[in-house]
Each structure stands twice: as C-alpha cells, then as structure tokens.
XYZ file of C-alpha atoms in Angstrom:
733
model
C -181.459 31.019 25.878
C -184.842 30.943 24.422
C -185.753 27.664 23.028
C -186.718 28.732 19.783
C -183.439 30.209 19.087
C -181.655 26.907 20.335
C -184.060 25.173 17.750
C -183.032 27.426 14.762
C -179.435 26.827 15.474
C -179.996 22.976 15.857
C -182.280 22.589 12.933
C -179.300 24.596 10.632
C -177.165 21.909 11.860
C -179.015 18.967 11.668
C -176.687 17.176 9.203
C -173.675 18.233 11.206
C -173.983 16.783 14.749
C -176.395 16.154 17.546
C -179.426 18.422 17.911
C -179.629 21.105 20.569
C -182.306 21.232 23.146
C -182.214 17.468 23.203
C -183.114 15.629 26.392
C -181.547 16.160 29.265
C -178.348 13.948 29.105
C -178.570 12.957 32.842
C -182.211 12.183 32.669
C -182.278 10.152 29.559
C -179.187 8.074 31.095
C -180.908 7.438 34.153
C -183.816 6.214 32.333
C -181.809 4.028 29.650
C -178.997 3.047 31.355
C -177.987 -0.841 30.397
C -181.049 -0.852 28.155
C -180.473 -1.579 24.378
C -183.980 -2.537 23.140
C -187.519 -2.345 24.810
C -189.726 -5.103 23.626
C -193.559 -5.583 23.793
C -194.574 -8.983 22.563
C -197.824 -9.019 20.776
C -198.312 -5.414 21.037
C -198.479 -2.621 18.619
C -197.845 0.691 20.629
C -199.089 4.240 19.973
C -197.632 7.658 20.103
C -197.229 10.035 23.006
C -196.809 13.527 22.559
C -193.846 15.553 23.863
C -194.250 19.343 23.783
C -193.151 21.350 27.125
C -189.992 22.704 28.045
C -189.716 20.132 30.752
C -190.581 17.367 28.778
C -188.614 15.081 26.494
C -188.885 12.022 24.383
C -187.181 8.879 25.707
C -188.306 6.102 23.248
C -189.418 6.071 19.485
C -190.967 3.913 17.127
C -191.429 4.581 13.230
C -195.019 5.415 11.472
C -194.095 5.421 7.766
C -190.703 6.035 7.669
C -191.016 8.852 10.347
C -190.363 8.621 14.191
C -192.739 9.488 16.961
C -192.409 9.183 20.759
C -193.684 6.057 22.512
C -192.366 7.165 25.687
C -191.990 10.695 27.016
C -191.087 11.966 30.616
C -191.214 15.515 32.249
C -190.559 17.296 35.316
C -193.458 18.787 36.980
C -193.153 20.703 40.268
C -191.072 18.971 42.499
C -192.019 15.754 40.640
C -191.667 13.595 37.501
C -193.830 11.657 35.141
C -193.349 9.174 32.400
C -196.076 8.519 29.650
C -195.722 5.047 27.855
C -197.893 4.404 24.741
C -198.802 0.820 25.581
C -198.872 -1.046 28.692
C -197.206 -3.989 27.260
C -193.993 -1.767 26.923
C -194.042 -1.592 30.442
C -194.162 -5.147 31.472
C -191.389 -7.170 32.893
C -193.332 -10.699 32.919
C -191.636 -12.053 29.864
C -188.551 -12.371 31.705
C -186.586 -10.125 28.935
C -183.681 -8.600 30.836
C -183.836 -5.173 28.879
C -187.349 -4.970 29.927
C -186.687 -5.537 33.380
C -183.947 -2.765 33.462
C -186.370 -0.591 31.883
C -188.969 -0.876 34.439
C -186.417 -0.705 37.224
C -185.158 2.561 35.685
C -188.232 4.363 35.013
C -189.516 3.775 38.699
C -186.238 5.062 39.943
C -186.034 8.113 38.174
C -189.675 8.902 38.446
C -189.309 8.668 42.111
C -186.095 10.255 42.441
C -184.753 7.780 44.501
C -182.656 4.488 44.357
C -185.076 2.419 45.858
C -188.599 4.257 45.884
C -191.768 2.565 46.905
C -194.032 1.466 44.007
C -197.506 1.351 43.799
C -198.602 -0.694 40.779
C -202.027 -0.916 39.402
C -202.618 -3.444 36.491
C -199.410 -4.345 34.129
C -199.776 -8.182 34.688
C -196.476 -9.480 36.538
C -194.634 -6.287 36.891
C -195.510 -5.745 40.749
C -194.201 -9.200 41.271
C -190.917 -8.447 38.910
C -190.235 -5.265 40.917
C -190.488 -6.907 44.058
C -187.707 -9.451 42.800
C -185.688 -6.686 42.122
C -185.789 -5.589 45.633
C -188.463 -2.758 45.547
C -191.039 -2.471 48.121
C -194.134 -2.887 45.835
C -197.809 -1.980 46.257
C -200.304 -4.071 44.358
C -203.450 -1.973 43.596
C -206.984 -2.069 42.389
C -209.045 0.622 41.018
C -210.596 1.272 44.680
C -207.209 1.722 46.356
C -205.699 4.336 44.166
C -205.645 6.976 47.232
C -203.919 4.446 49.177
C -201.166 4.501 46.624
C -200.867 8.138 46.811
C -200.459 8.180 50.555
C -198.067 5.453 50.953
C -196.021 5.583 47.835
C -193.422 7.284 45.906
C -194.191 6.235 42.550
C -197.579 5.206 41.127
C -197.667 3.180 38.086
C -201.165 3.089 36.540
C -203.039 2.344 33.376
C -204.133 5.570 32.055
C -207.806 4.378 30.988
C -208.490 3.912 34.776
C -208.025 7.452 35.534
C -211.171 9.387 36.112
C -211.951 13.146 36.432
C -212.414 12.859 40.196
C -208.849 11.896 40.702
C -206.858 14.720 38.351
C -206.544 17.200 41.263
C -205.057 14.286 43.751
C -202.642 13.166 40.986
C -201.724 16.354 39.832
C -200.747 17.396 43.639
C -198.962 14.039 44.191
C -196.679 14.749 41.167
C -196.018 18.454 41.843
C -195.465 17.838 45.478
C -192.345 15.460 44.812
C -194.117 12.168 43.467
C -193.525 9.998 40.463
C -196.483 9.062 38.113
C -195.992 6.313 35.469
C -199.075 6.021 33.124
C -199.356 3.830 30.238
C -202.127 3.285 27.425
C -202.621 1.935 24.051
C -204.266 5.038 22.639
C -205.520 3.385 19.556
C -206.609 0.557 21.447
C -208.630 2.642 23.802
C -210.226 4.660 20.763
C -211.111 1.637 19.141
C -212.877 -0.290 22.261
C -214.651 3.087 23.591
C -215.406 4.787 20.309
C -214.160 7.980 22.118
C -211.553 10.955 21.479
C -208.472 11.136 23.111
C -208.481 14.912 23.048
C -212.227 15.384 24.489
C -212.727 12.170 26.394
C -209.856 10.842 28.024
C -209.216 12.474 31.452
C -205.651 11.380 31.897
C -204.803 13.371 28.740
C -206.080 16.359 30.498
C -203.707 15.502 33.414
C -200.784 14.446 31.085
C -201.216 17.815 29.062
C -200.652 19.979 32.086
C -197.262 18.467 32.366
C -196.321 18.537 28.684
C -197.104 15.068 27.488
C -200.459 13.500 26.073
C -201.406 10.460 24.406
C -202.227 10.442 20.430
C -203.801 8.388 17.832
C -201.636 6.130 15.528
C -199.549 3.204 15.605
C -195.672 2.676 15.435
C -193.535 -0.285 13.906
C -190.520 -1.604 15.544
C -187.101 0.001 15.309
C -185.233 -3.249 16.119
C -185.412 -6.815 15.644
C -187.779 -7.556 18.554
C -189.095 -3.774 19.575
C -187.667 -0.304 19.998
C -184.111 0.502 20.259
C -182.897 2.958 22.902
C -181.031 5.001 20.090
C -180.943 8.819 20.949
C -180.591 9.746 17.296
C -183.992 8.266 16.616
C -185.394 11.176 18.937
C -184.024 14.097 16.512
C -187.040 16.452 15.963
C -189.475 14.160 18.003
C -190.210 16.866 20.327
C -193.491 18.934 19.219
C -191.785 22.332 20.602
C -189.014 21.755 18.450
C -190.661 20.233 15.368
C -192.782 23.364 15.310
C -189.918 25.851 15.817
C -188.248 24.120 12.791
C -191.411 24.427 10.728
C -191.972 28.052 11.443
C -188.286 28.545 10.650
C -188.640 26.577 7.417
C -192.057 28.749 6.511
C -190.215 32.053 7.074
C -187.122 31.077 4.836
C -184.853 31.372 7.386
C -183.910 27.646 7.419
C -184.527 25.175 4.511
C -185.436 21.858 5.901
C -184.954 18.658 3.822
C -187.544 16.499 2.443
C -186.694 13.912 5.114
C -186.910 16.676 7.956
C -190.047 18.147 6.515
C -191.562 14.552 6.577
C -190.705 13.953 10.232
C -191.348 17.425 11.450
C -194.961 16.909 9.556
C -195.674 13.762 11.401
C -194.725 14.702 14.921
C -197.037 18.170 14.419
C -199.852 16.319 13.035
C -199.688 13.668 15.671
C -199.625 16.161 18.551
C -202.510 18.296 17.053
C -204.607 15.102 17.579
C -203.465 14.263 20.954
C -203.243 17.291 22.917
C -206.539 18.624 24.693
C -208.505 21.430 23.578
C -207.230 24.657 25.248
C -203.557 24.032 25.349
C -201.962 27.649 25.337
C -198.696 27.344 24.335
C -198.576 25.551 20.594
C -201.977 26.181 19.348
C -201.908 29.785 18.639
C -198.383 29.239 16.703
C -200.126 26.360 14.686
C -203.239 28.958 13.841
C -200.933 31.295 12.649
C -198.785 28.782 10.398
C -202.103 27.310 9.001
C -203.392 30.710 7.960
C -200.705 31.057 4.994
C -202.113 30.365 1.451
C -199.689 27.534 1.260
C -201.639 25.535 3.834
C -204.808 25.111 1.542
C -205.411 21.056 1.481
C -207.999 19.747 -0.842
C -206.433 16.255 -1.681
C -207.775 14.052 -4.568
C -206.644 11.247 -6.501
C -205.157 13.936 -9.350
C -203.683 16.253 -6.785
C -202.698 14.344 -3.644
C -201.314 16.076 -0.468
C -197.738 14.823 0.222
C -195.169 15.222 2.944
C -193.683 17.730 0.915
C -196.491 20.092 1.525
C -196.235 19.871 5.779
C -198.329 23.320 5.883
C -201.267 22.019 4.115
C -201.062 18.474 6.293
C -200.950 20.803 9.279
C -203.862 22.942 8.226
C -205.874 19.651 7.857
C -205.136 18.511 11.083
C -206.198 22.150 12.609
C -209.247 22.051 10.431
C -210.611 18.503 11.638
C -209.874 19.280 15.358
C -211.788 22.743 14.761
C -214.670 21.130 12.886
C -215.136 18.412 15.619
C -215.821 21.228 18.140
C -218.556 23.400 15.798
C -222.300 23.008 16.443
C -223.786 20.933 13.443
C -225.454 24.323 11.811
C -221.638 25.654 11.535
C -220.521 22.848 9.919
C -219.813 23.542 5.942
C -218.893 20.983 3.123
C -215.132 20.624 2.616
C -214.459 21.262 -0.961
C -212.366 17.871 -0.865
C -215.781 15.983 -0.165
C -216.892 16.557 -4.006
C -213.685 14.302 -5.081
C -214.337 11.612 -2.148
C -216.592 10.146 -0.909
C -218.611 12.318 -3.184
C -221.047 14.976 -3.698
C -225.220 14.790 -3.373
C -227.066 16.504 -6.177
C -228.605 19.778 -5.013
C -232.027 18.702 -6.001
C -231.913 15.074 -4.636
C -234.812 15.045 -1.997
C -233.898 15.305 1.569
C -236.379 12.656 3.424
C -237.625 11.610 6.757
C -237.290 8.346 7.499
C -238.757 5.956 10.516
C -236.669 3.045 11.079
C -236.840 -0.026 13.457
C -233.355 -0.854 14.962
C -232.805 -4.200 16.508
C -230.506 -3.148 19.622
C -229.749 -6.877 20.106
C -227.177 -6.721 17.042
C -224.347 -4.717 17.949
C -222.443 -2.166 15.715
C -223.275 -0.501 12.597
C -226.964 -0.711 11.474
C -227.352 0.496 7.737
C -230.360 2.997 7.051
C -230.614 3.385 3.666
C -229.880 7.272 4.130
C -227.012 9.265 3.170
C -225.941 12.708 5.092
C -224.779 15.199 2.098
C -221.352 17.124 3.109
C -222.026 19.982 5.397
C -225.949 19.220 5.852
C -227.329 18.968 9.210
C -229.312 15.405 9.954
C -231.631 15.064 12.876
C -231.795 12.041 14.633
C -234.734 11.293 16.971
C -235.018 8.799 19.610
C -237.834 7.677 22.323
C -236.930 9.239 25.699
C -236.260 5.878 27.367
C -233.543 5.076 24.622
C -231.609 8.317 24.942
C -228.115 8.100 26.584
C -228.221 4.336 26.383
C -225.027 3.930 24.436
C -226.937 4.216 21.005
C -224.904 6.712 18.403
C -225.304 7.710 14.910
C -222.507 7.477 12.375
C -221.696 9.611 9.298
C -219.489 7.614 6.621
C -218.220 3.911 6.295
C -214.663 5.065 5.527
C -213.150 4.588 9.095
C -209.577 4.506 8.148
C -207.370 7.104 9.050
C -204.392 7.955 6.660
C -202.529 10.420 8.821
C -199.216 8.494 8.938
C -199.134 7.791 4.548
C -196.575 10.043 2.909
C -199.300 10.644 0.448
C -203.194 11.770 1.069
C -205.172 11.184 -1.972
C -208.444 12.325 0.209
C -208.828 13.975 3.577
C -207.056 11.719 6.366
C -210.047 11.338 8.601
C -213.519 11.455 7.235
C -215.732 9.441 9.285
C -217.115 10.296 12.624
C -219.890 8.959 15.200
C -221.855 10.722 17.789
C -223.219 9.719 21.314
C -227.223 10.012 21.331
C -227.361 11.421 24.786
C -230.509 13.262 24.033
C -234.040 12.694 22.227
C -232.992 14.686 19.642
C -229.389 14.919 18.221
C -228.160 17.277 15.214
C -225.102 16.482 13.434
C -223.319 17.279 10.543
C -219.988 16.079 8.625
C -218.097 18.150 6.374
C -217.351 15.215 3.985
C -220.865 13.375 4.370
C -221.409 9.683 4.152
C -223.839 6.627 4.606
C -225.394 7.055 8.057
C -225.507 4.372 10.444
C -227.342 3.819 13.917
C -224.799 2.252 16.194
C -225.804 -0.026 18.858
C -223.403 -0.951 21.820
C -222.804 -4.609 22.872
C -225.437 -6.380 25.320
C -227.921 -3.649 24.818
C -231.190 -4.422 26.486
C -233.166 -1.902 24.830
C -235.119 -4.361 22.400
C -236.293 -2.767 19.278
C -236.071 1.037 19.023
C -237.911 3.276 16.874
C -235.248 5.938 15.313
C -236.442 8.875 12.983
C -233.775 10.466 10.825
C -234.642 13.835 9.170
C -232.775 15.743 6.241
C -230.697 13.113 4.884
C -231.147 11.678 1.017
C -231.976 8.049 0.363
C -229.448 5.708 -0.572
C -229.371 2.547 -2.816
C -229.846 -0.386 -0.040
C -230.715 -3.938 -0.883
C -231.611 -6.215 1.994
C -231.618 -9.816 1.236
C -234.764 -11.332 2.234
C -236.534 -7.910 2.796
C -236.095 -6.202 -0.560
C -237.855 -7.147 -3.462
C -236.195 -7.580 -6.805
C -239.019 -5.188 -8.120
C -238.401 -2.402 -5.590
C -234.742 -2.683 -6.320
C -234.868 -2.259 -10.147
C -238.042 0.199 -10.014
C -236.470 2.533 -7.839
C -233.988 1.695 -4.980
C -231.009 1.333 -7.167
C -231.607 4.659 -8.445
C -231.367 6.248 -5.297
C -228.894 9.700 -5.724
C -226.808 9.034 -3.005
C -222.923 8.273 -4.091
C -222.705 4.952 -1.716
C -224.813 2.045 -1.964
C -225.113 -1.146 0.309
C -225.825 -4.723 -0.433
C -226.864 -6.454 2.590
C -227.390 -9.876 4.258
C -227.765 -11.089 7.989
C -223.999 -11.969 7.510
C -222.258 -9.586 5.402
C -222.658 -5.998 4.039
C -220.848 -4.832 0.940
C -220.663 -1.058 0.600
C -219.922 0.298 -3.033
C -220.107 3.540 -4.904
C -223.736 3.803 -6.389
C -222.426 3.532 -9.891
C -221.671 -0.164 -9.307
C -224.961 -1.096 -8.562
C -227.072 1.123 -11.151
C -227.073 -1.661 -13.707
C -227.334 -4.781 -11.092
C -230.404 -6.611 -11.640
C -230.170 -9.358 -9.411
C -228.571 -8.924 -5.799
C -230.088 -12.073 -4.679
C -227.898 -14.307 -6.443
C -224.722 -12.381 -5.540
C -225.769 -12.156 -2.041
C -226.340 -15.835 -1.886
C -222.816 -16.409 -3.012
C -221.558 -13.858 -0.386
C -223.617 -15.978 2.450
C -222.011 -19.210 1.271
C -218.695 -17.405 1.488
C -219.559 -16.360 5.152
C -220.883 -19.919 5.829
C -217.773 -21.564 4.674
C -215.443 -19.332 6.999
C -217.877 -20.107 9.900
C -217.659 -24.129 9.074
C -213.678 -24.064 8.948
C -213.511 -22.021 12.043
C -216.133 -24.157 13.739
C -218.089 -21.537 14.838
C -221.920 -21.136 14.345
C -222.820 -19.752 10.947
C -225.607 -17.400 12.609
C -223.637 -14.344 13.343
C -223.875 -11.605 16.174
C -223.743 -9.107 13.433
C -222.805 -8.911 9.828
C -219.036 -8.463 8.607
C -218.819 -5.503 6.421
C -216.471 -4.928 3.237
C -215.732 -1.208 2.694
C -213.936 0.113 -0.475
C -211.987 3.293 -0.158
C -210.048 5.594 -2.268
C -206.874 5.326 0.233
C -206.529 2.642 3.068
C -204.393 2.901 6.112
C -202.058 -0.278 5.349
C -201.785 -3.069 2.445
C -203.788 -3.760 -0.351
C -206.728 -4.890 1.824
C -207.073 -5.245 5.315
C -208.947 -7.012 7.803
C -211.123 -5.636 10.794
C -214.578 -4.253 11.166
C -214.940 -2.912 8.244
C -212.439 -5.099 5.927
C -211.016 -2.242 4.064
C -210.262 -2.791 0.072
C -209.143 -0.240 -2.581
C -211.789 0.919 -5.208
C -210.379 -1.530 -7.672
C -211.880 -4.536 -5.795
C -215.286 -3.340 -6.335
C -216.272 -4.460 -9.977
C -215.172 -7.864 -8.916
C -217.039 -7.713 -5.621
C -220.558 -7.192 -7.210
C -220.006 -9.550 -10.187
C -221.108 -13.244 -9.200
C -220.185 -14.741 -12.326
C -216.668 -13.613 -12.131
C -216.552 -14.785 -8.315
C -217.889 -18.022 -9.192
C -215.071 -18.589 -11.947
C -212.154 -16.553 -10.544
C -213.006 -16.410 -6.833
C -211.340 -13.410 -4.898
C -208.068 -14.200 -2.713
C -207.933 -10.996 -1.449
C -211.604 -10.657 -0.281
C -211.468 -14.301 1.247
C -207.904 -13.739 2.930
C -209.308 -10.491 4.824
C -212.019 -12.614 5.853
C -210.206 -15.444 6.966
C -208.480 -12.651 9.167
C -211.493 -11.867 11.035
C -211.990 -15.706 11.611
C -208.218 -16.687 12.612
C -207.537 -17.570 16.245
C -204.531 -16.715 17.860
C -204.597 -20.111 19.843
C -203.490 -22.156 16.852
C -201.557 -19.114 15.111
C -197.806 -18.871 16.027
C -195.384 -16.471 15.229
C -194.685 -16.636 11.629
C -198.148 -18.068 10.683
C -200.364 -14.831 10.921
C -200.362 -14.630 7.096
C -200.435 -18.548 6.575
C -203.302 -20.080 8.633
C -205.442 -17.450 7.163
C -204.980 -18.505 3.724
C -206.471 -21.651 4.926
C -209.732 -19.777 4.453
C -208.673 -18.739 1.093
C -208.226 -22.257 0.095
C -211.483 -23.430 1.586
C -213.540 -20.876 0.246
C -212.109 -21.115 -3.424
C -212.754 -24.990 -3.307
C -215.980 -25.219 -1.567
C -217.905 -22.038 -3.057
C -216.226 -21.614 -6.206
C -215.201 -25.121 -6.936
C -211.366 -23.720 -7.544
C -208.722 -26.274 -6.079
C -205.052 -25.890 -6.240
C -204.685 -22.948 -8.552
C -206.896 -20.284 -6.580
C -203.526 -18.064 -6.340
C -200.697 -17.897 -8.781
C -198.304 -18.467 -6.183
C -199.686 -21.977 -5.431
C -198.826 -23.288 -8.984
C -197.403 -26.751 -8.234
C -194.092 -26.469 -10.225
C -193.428 -23.203 -8.123
C -194.474 -24.717 -4.869
C -192.320 -27.736 -5.377
C -189.361 -25.647 -6.407
C -189.845 -23.293 -3.012
C -189.975 -26.396 -0.971
C -187.064 -28.249 -2.781
C -184.840 -25.079 -2.346
C -185.937 -24.412 1.430
C -184.833 -28.404 2.047
C -181.635 -27.921 0.273
C -180.828 -24.607 2.177
C -181.345 -26.843 5.555
C -184.931 -26.185 6.514
C -184.327 -22.841 8.501
C -187.368 -22.180 10.618
C -186.569 -18.397 10.382
C -186.920 -18.902 6.254
C -190.216 -20.777 6.910
C -191.392 -17.848 8.889
C -190.492 -15.142 6.303
C -192.196 -17.187 3.453
C -195.992 -17.348 3.809
C -196.820 -19.433 0.640
C -193.964 -22.028 1.694
C -195.336 -22.314 5.207
C -198.727 -22.749 3.574
C -197.334 -25.917 1.604
C -196.835 -27.551 4.879
C -200.660 -26.910 5.696
C -201.596 -28.046 2.532
C -199.952 -31.460 2.655
C -201.949 -32.083 5.904
C -204.938 -31.017 4.051
C -204.509 -33.447 1.288
C -203.567 -36.105 3.157
C -206.318 -35.841 5.986
C -209.233 -33.452 4.477
C -210.859 -30.382 5.539
C -212.529 -32.154 8.252
C -209.553 -32.740 10.333
C -209.073 -28.922 10.465
C -212.439 -28.466 11.450
C -212.319 -30.717 14.265
C -209.017 -29.293 15.453
C -210.431 -26.058 15.498
C -213.416 -27.092 17.312
C -211.251 -28.531 19.999
C -209.626 -25.289 20.586
C -212.748 -23.759 21.134
C -213.985 -26.433 23.353
C -211.254 -26.363 25.601
C -210.999 -24.699 28.900
C -208.737 -21.453 29.031
C -206.169 -23.263 31.161
C -205.712 -25.963 28.612
C -205.021 -23.632 25.625
C -201.528 -22.297 24.941
C -200.282 -19.114 25.718
C -196.693 -18.524 24.067
C -195.360 -19.472 20.815
C -193.593 -22.840 22.018
C -196.918 -23.961 23.471
C -198.785 -23.223 20.217
C -196.394 -25.044 18.179
C -196.857 -28.237 20.573
C -200.281 -28.227 20.812
C -201.046 -27.895 16.982
C -198.913 -30.776 16.401
C -200.118 -32.751 19.512
C -203.688 -31.778 18.424
C -203.688 -32.672 14.987
C -201.643 -35.537 15.454
C -204.336 -37.068 17.966
C -207.138 -35.949 15.419
C -205.990 -37.880 12.617
C -204.249 -40.722 14.660
C -200.673 -40.128 13.296
C -197.284 -39.170 14.673
C -196.657 -35.909 13.070
C -193.278 -35.140 14.984
C -191.075 -36.257 12.266
C -192.823 -34.266 9.731
C -192.334 -31.209 11.913
C -188.792 -31.898 12.139
C -188.580 -32.312 8.375
C -189.933 -28.775 7.831
C -187.783 -27.518 10.714
C -190.782 -26.281 12.761
C -189.660 -26.478 16.312
C -191.500 -28.721 18.766
C -190.405 -29.869 22.131
C -189.362 -33.240 23.078
C -192.272 -33.453 25.513
C -194.720 -32.610 22.918
C -193.224 -35.578 20.628
C -193.555 -37.832 23.685
C -197.135 -37.423 23.886
C -197.781 -38.822 20.294
C -194.923 -41.313 20.393
C -197.540 -44.284 20.625
C -199.141 -43.284 17.347
C -197.714 -44.493 13.607
C -195.412 -42.173 12.114
C -196.876 -40.140 8.948
C -195.061 -38.452 6.067
C -196.361 -37.359 3.219
C -195.957 -39.439 -0.171
C -192.767 -39.048 -2.100
C -191.158 -37.375 1.120
C-alpha cells in the first residue's frame, strides 16, 4: 500500500486510535524492551530527522509543546543504523539501569545479533559498561576506525568524528550487514564550529542516504529525569508522514486540528533545516506546498506568524534554505526586514572603511558598519590572512526562534561566512551590523580588513571615541542599530536609543564597574579575553532574558540599559542576573541552584555598584522572605521544595553572606579555581559536600547543622571533615 495513502487514513483517524505507518512493532519492541525512560544527566539533546520509508522514530522529546525525534533508526541494505541526538543519551556510565538496557538493546538491534562484537569510539564509560554486560568490545580512537569496520558487527561513533574520506567505507559497512550507531549534539556542534549541519557535517550526508539526519534545535524532557519511551509520543514525528498529513490538509481532504498542525509544522521545519541539499524524495513536495499564496511569510510585531499558518512557516524554512545557497548578488531584501531589524535609508551613503582587527581577541569585532538588507558588502583581507579562520558576520540577533508558537520576526536573521579568499562578497536578506569574527588562539596578530558597500552605524568606543566625535556626527549615523563598547562589554541597541545620548562615557564607566564586580565575585581577572555582549531583540528564544554570547534581552530593556541615572538608583536585576550566569561555575552550582547561585552576582553588583542592598528585587522583601522560610520549615524542610524555590534557596546563601561577608564567597570561589581537576567535584553529592566543607573551612565554623536545618543533604563523611570547628547557626534560628 502506498505510504501516502496509509497516512491519509491515519490522519483521518488520529483521534480514534494508533497511527498507521508507525515504526515496525518488532523493531521498536527490540529497541525499547525493558526501558521506560532514557536519561541524559546534564545534557540537552537535539533533534534527529526521520524521513525515509525504511526509517522510524524511536525516542522523542518536546520542543515548545511539540514532539521531535531524539533518536531514529533505519534499515539500509542488509544493515541497520541508529542516530541519537546527544552522546549523553547513549552513555551507560551513570549506572542507570534503563540506560544500560537501552544501550544493550540498541547494539543488539543494530547488529541483528544477540551478542554482536561492538566497536566503540568515545562515549565515555560505554565500552566498559557493555563489556560488563558480556559484549565483546573494541575500544577505538579516531585513527583506528578502519579496524572497527573490519572486526566488529556494530560501530558506535560520535558523528562529529566522521570525515568525508570515511563515508564510502561506512556506507558499505552498513549496506553489507553492519550496524552503525552515530550520536551528536547538533546545536552544540553548530555552536562550537559555527558551521551548518546541512552543508558542513559529513555524517549528515551519510545518514541522509539512510533516511536520517541531525537537525538544529533543543528538546525538553518528557519524563521526570529524561525521555519516556512512550510510543504515543512518536505520532507524526516521521517527516514523510507529517508531509503527507500537511498535503492532505492543504488539499482539503483532511482537516488537521490546531495541535496536529503544530506538530506537523514543527517536524517539517526541523527536517528542512537538517536534511542536506539535494535530497530528492521530500524537497519537490515541499516546494509544491510552499508555492501557494497561503505560504507568504512576513512576520511582524503586529502580524506574527503562528502555528496556525503552517504553510507560511514551511515557506520561511524553504526560503532561508534557498537563500543560503545563493551567490551574494542574487540575494534580495526580504520584506520583513523593514519591520525587524530595520530598513536602511536609500540615500544613506555606502562607504569603504579600512579596519585594524586584533585577532588575539576572539569572537566578534564591532566595525561600526551596517549591511543593508539584500545589498552586497565586500570584505578584503591580506593574502596571508585568508583561510585562517576569520569570518564576517551580518547581524547580532543570533537567537533562532523556529521552536516558538508565534514568530514576530523571521526565525533566523543572522549569519556568518568564512573568509577563505582575499575578497569575499556576502549579502543578507535581513541586513544587520557587520562584525569580523576571530577564532580562538589566532596567531595572525593585527590584520588590516577593508569593508566596502556598508553604511556607517553609531559606534562609541570607550577610550577611543571622543565625546565631540560622538555628538558631532557618530550618533546620527543612519544605520538602524548602534553599539556602545568597552574592552569589557558591548551593548547593541536600536539607533533611536542613542540619538539623544550626550554622555556615553559615564554610562560605560558604570557598565565597566558591573563587569569588574562580576569578575571580582567570581575570582577571575578583571581584564577579559574579549568583551561580553548584550543584544536586545524583538523576540528571543527563551525567557525574558537569557545568558550566552551574546546575552539576549527583549526590546523593553533598551531604555534602562542606556540610562545611567536609573541604573544607579534602580539597578537592573535582569541584566546583572544574566551576566551572573556567564560567570557562574558548575563546580559550586548543584542541582536546584542554577537559578540561585547566579543571583549572588545580582546581589553583589546591586550592592557594590548601585548601593542597593536588601531590596534589589521585590522577592527579597524581608517580610516575604521570612514568611517563605517559616512556611518551608513548618512543612518539614523538604529539599525538593528548596530546589523548586530559587528565592527561598537564595535566603540560605544570604544568611551566609550577612554573617561572613562577600569576601568569604570570593575566597571560596578562588579556592575552586585554584584546585587541580582531580580535587574538584564531579557529581551533585560531591558538589554539596564540597560547598559545605570549603565554606566551613574558609570561615572557621562548622556549617553541618546549618545545612541540616535547611534540609540540604550532605554526607556523614563531609560532616566529619569539619567536626573540629565550632558550630554556627544564624542568629534567632
């Protein structure tokens, strides 16, 4: 029976029973037998596209309410292949029984044998765990991949280690009956490499021929600790099925519900961003769907494109895929660029600028230039600097919002291009600030870079730009985005926010003090490898703000970020909080404190820079804090409740700070940084123990009873380490 006909039947009956065309029952049973939940402690997996007739989804996670595959499997020739969206999802080293069963099931299924010989590359601890389960295991490094192909029934590899030269051998290995298990955190690979999964990941070329591919994005848990093996989560996660459902809906033969449309749209958008160019089964069908008038996509603040317009969202995906392949002189401005990030006046002068870039400073270098939407800019380098890892970026708005239910702007509007030649021509449909991007550990020194065809943008550099230059001309530069920069921080804002700004020096002095305060508390040098960045956006990927490079905020934070008088009197908990995340250490941040220890930075900056103590956030009101604590203790001081209430947990840290001062924290944090790797904690139990012991030793007090009173678990061994110290408890406790 034709698969599309099966799908029409299944879509029509979605609410009545199981979906037809689901994974082969015997295969799914073999892969998931005895497994209720697959965990990946500390890991955020990414999606796996599943799209051929011989491929099926195995495990799913949730992305903005929709299910996306995190593991897919396929038959190929005489062999079998499994793709998994994070190496941590295929690791048995944490002694979780479900994970060990999962790993054993996968290698048995992939090998088609009860006891296949398994060659393992990477996947820390997996080789040992499989060996203990009775498998014959060959531990490989990158140079011994051929040995694994010759001697093993199943090859387990990290997909990032697969090179183009190995593709033919791996393809033949599977076609002739071998089993391949490949894992990758797709979003992590993109973040580290700056490359594109569709064009630049050789493993995706291999897997795409088998009906699988890694794709951008992240997925949340479906269970308490990880990802449930519930077959109902796999409904409409196969791209071929989802596409047939969408075609049926577009033709009017089937009416998908809002939930089904959202699910189908999420899966198809994912597969279009992961499957390599040239795939011949799905792409012609995508293009036919996206050719309809209903597929026009021009999102704006007033007219967002929601999940109820799946064709428009698919068309946006296809548009970006096509635009990425166009030569620069064939790129046109997208109509939505006028809404965001903004239009450039036609009469604004296009200029040529020669810049000196210190390549010892990694990441983005602001140029004070702006590429107009759809217009070509040219970047010229000395011949000895071409092909040495430098890149040009257009756009500071790097958040992608594919996963959100509503798009107020296009879901991806920023891009970087490698500078492989002495002359590089690039263009963006959306335009944006122009940056030269430097790799880490570059030895090129200072490089002269010429940029032609861009528009001047407001850029104030502390210590370089004079106030006269700023007020006379620079703040009136006609690009829609401006930047205020120091050696420690760069703030991007819409240009309108700086037109009347007379004194950036005082403002930037404030922000440098913020950066120095964060460095001081974290016990790191004030001189930075490169500046941190704040970028406001019409729509961001998660939260009200989020940390990273750059730190992202919404546009409503712009006015406060450039108003030094307000900052000094009101502070900005959100800005300080996100910068705190960028200084936070996992060694002293255990489960439940990710949103707690970060607020030590919010408190410290508020107090030391803004002279705001105690009431820097409404939730810190003394009476409210006392009531939270009273209720918590009355309810039995349950650690799970403590972990779920960040401001309650922060009270515990505040009690330590009020008793022993900020210097105690600084000294303890410094102690972690000065410790050798083997002395640092590597799991949550060790983190709690070390935090108590290190802080107790620093202040000369036994904090064991204090931790007990708060219900924060620590071991008897840790308590014994500090038993020689006098016991401390807060006053009135």
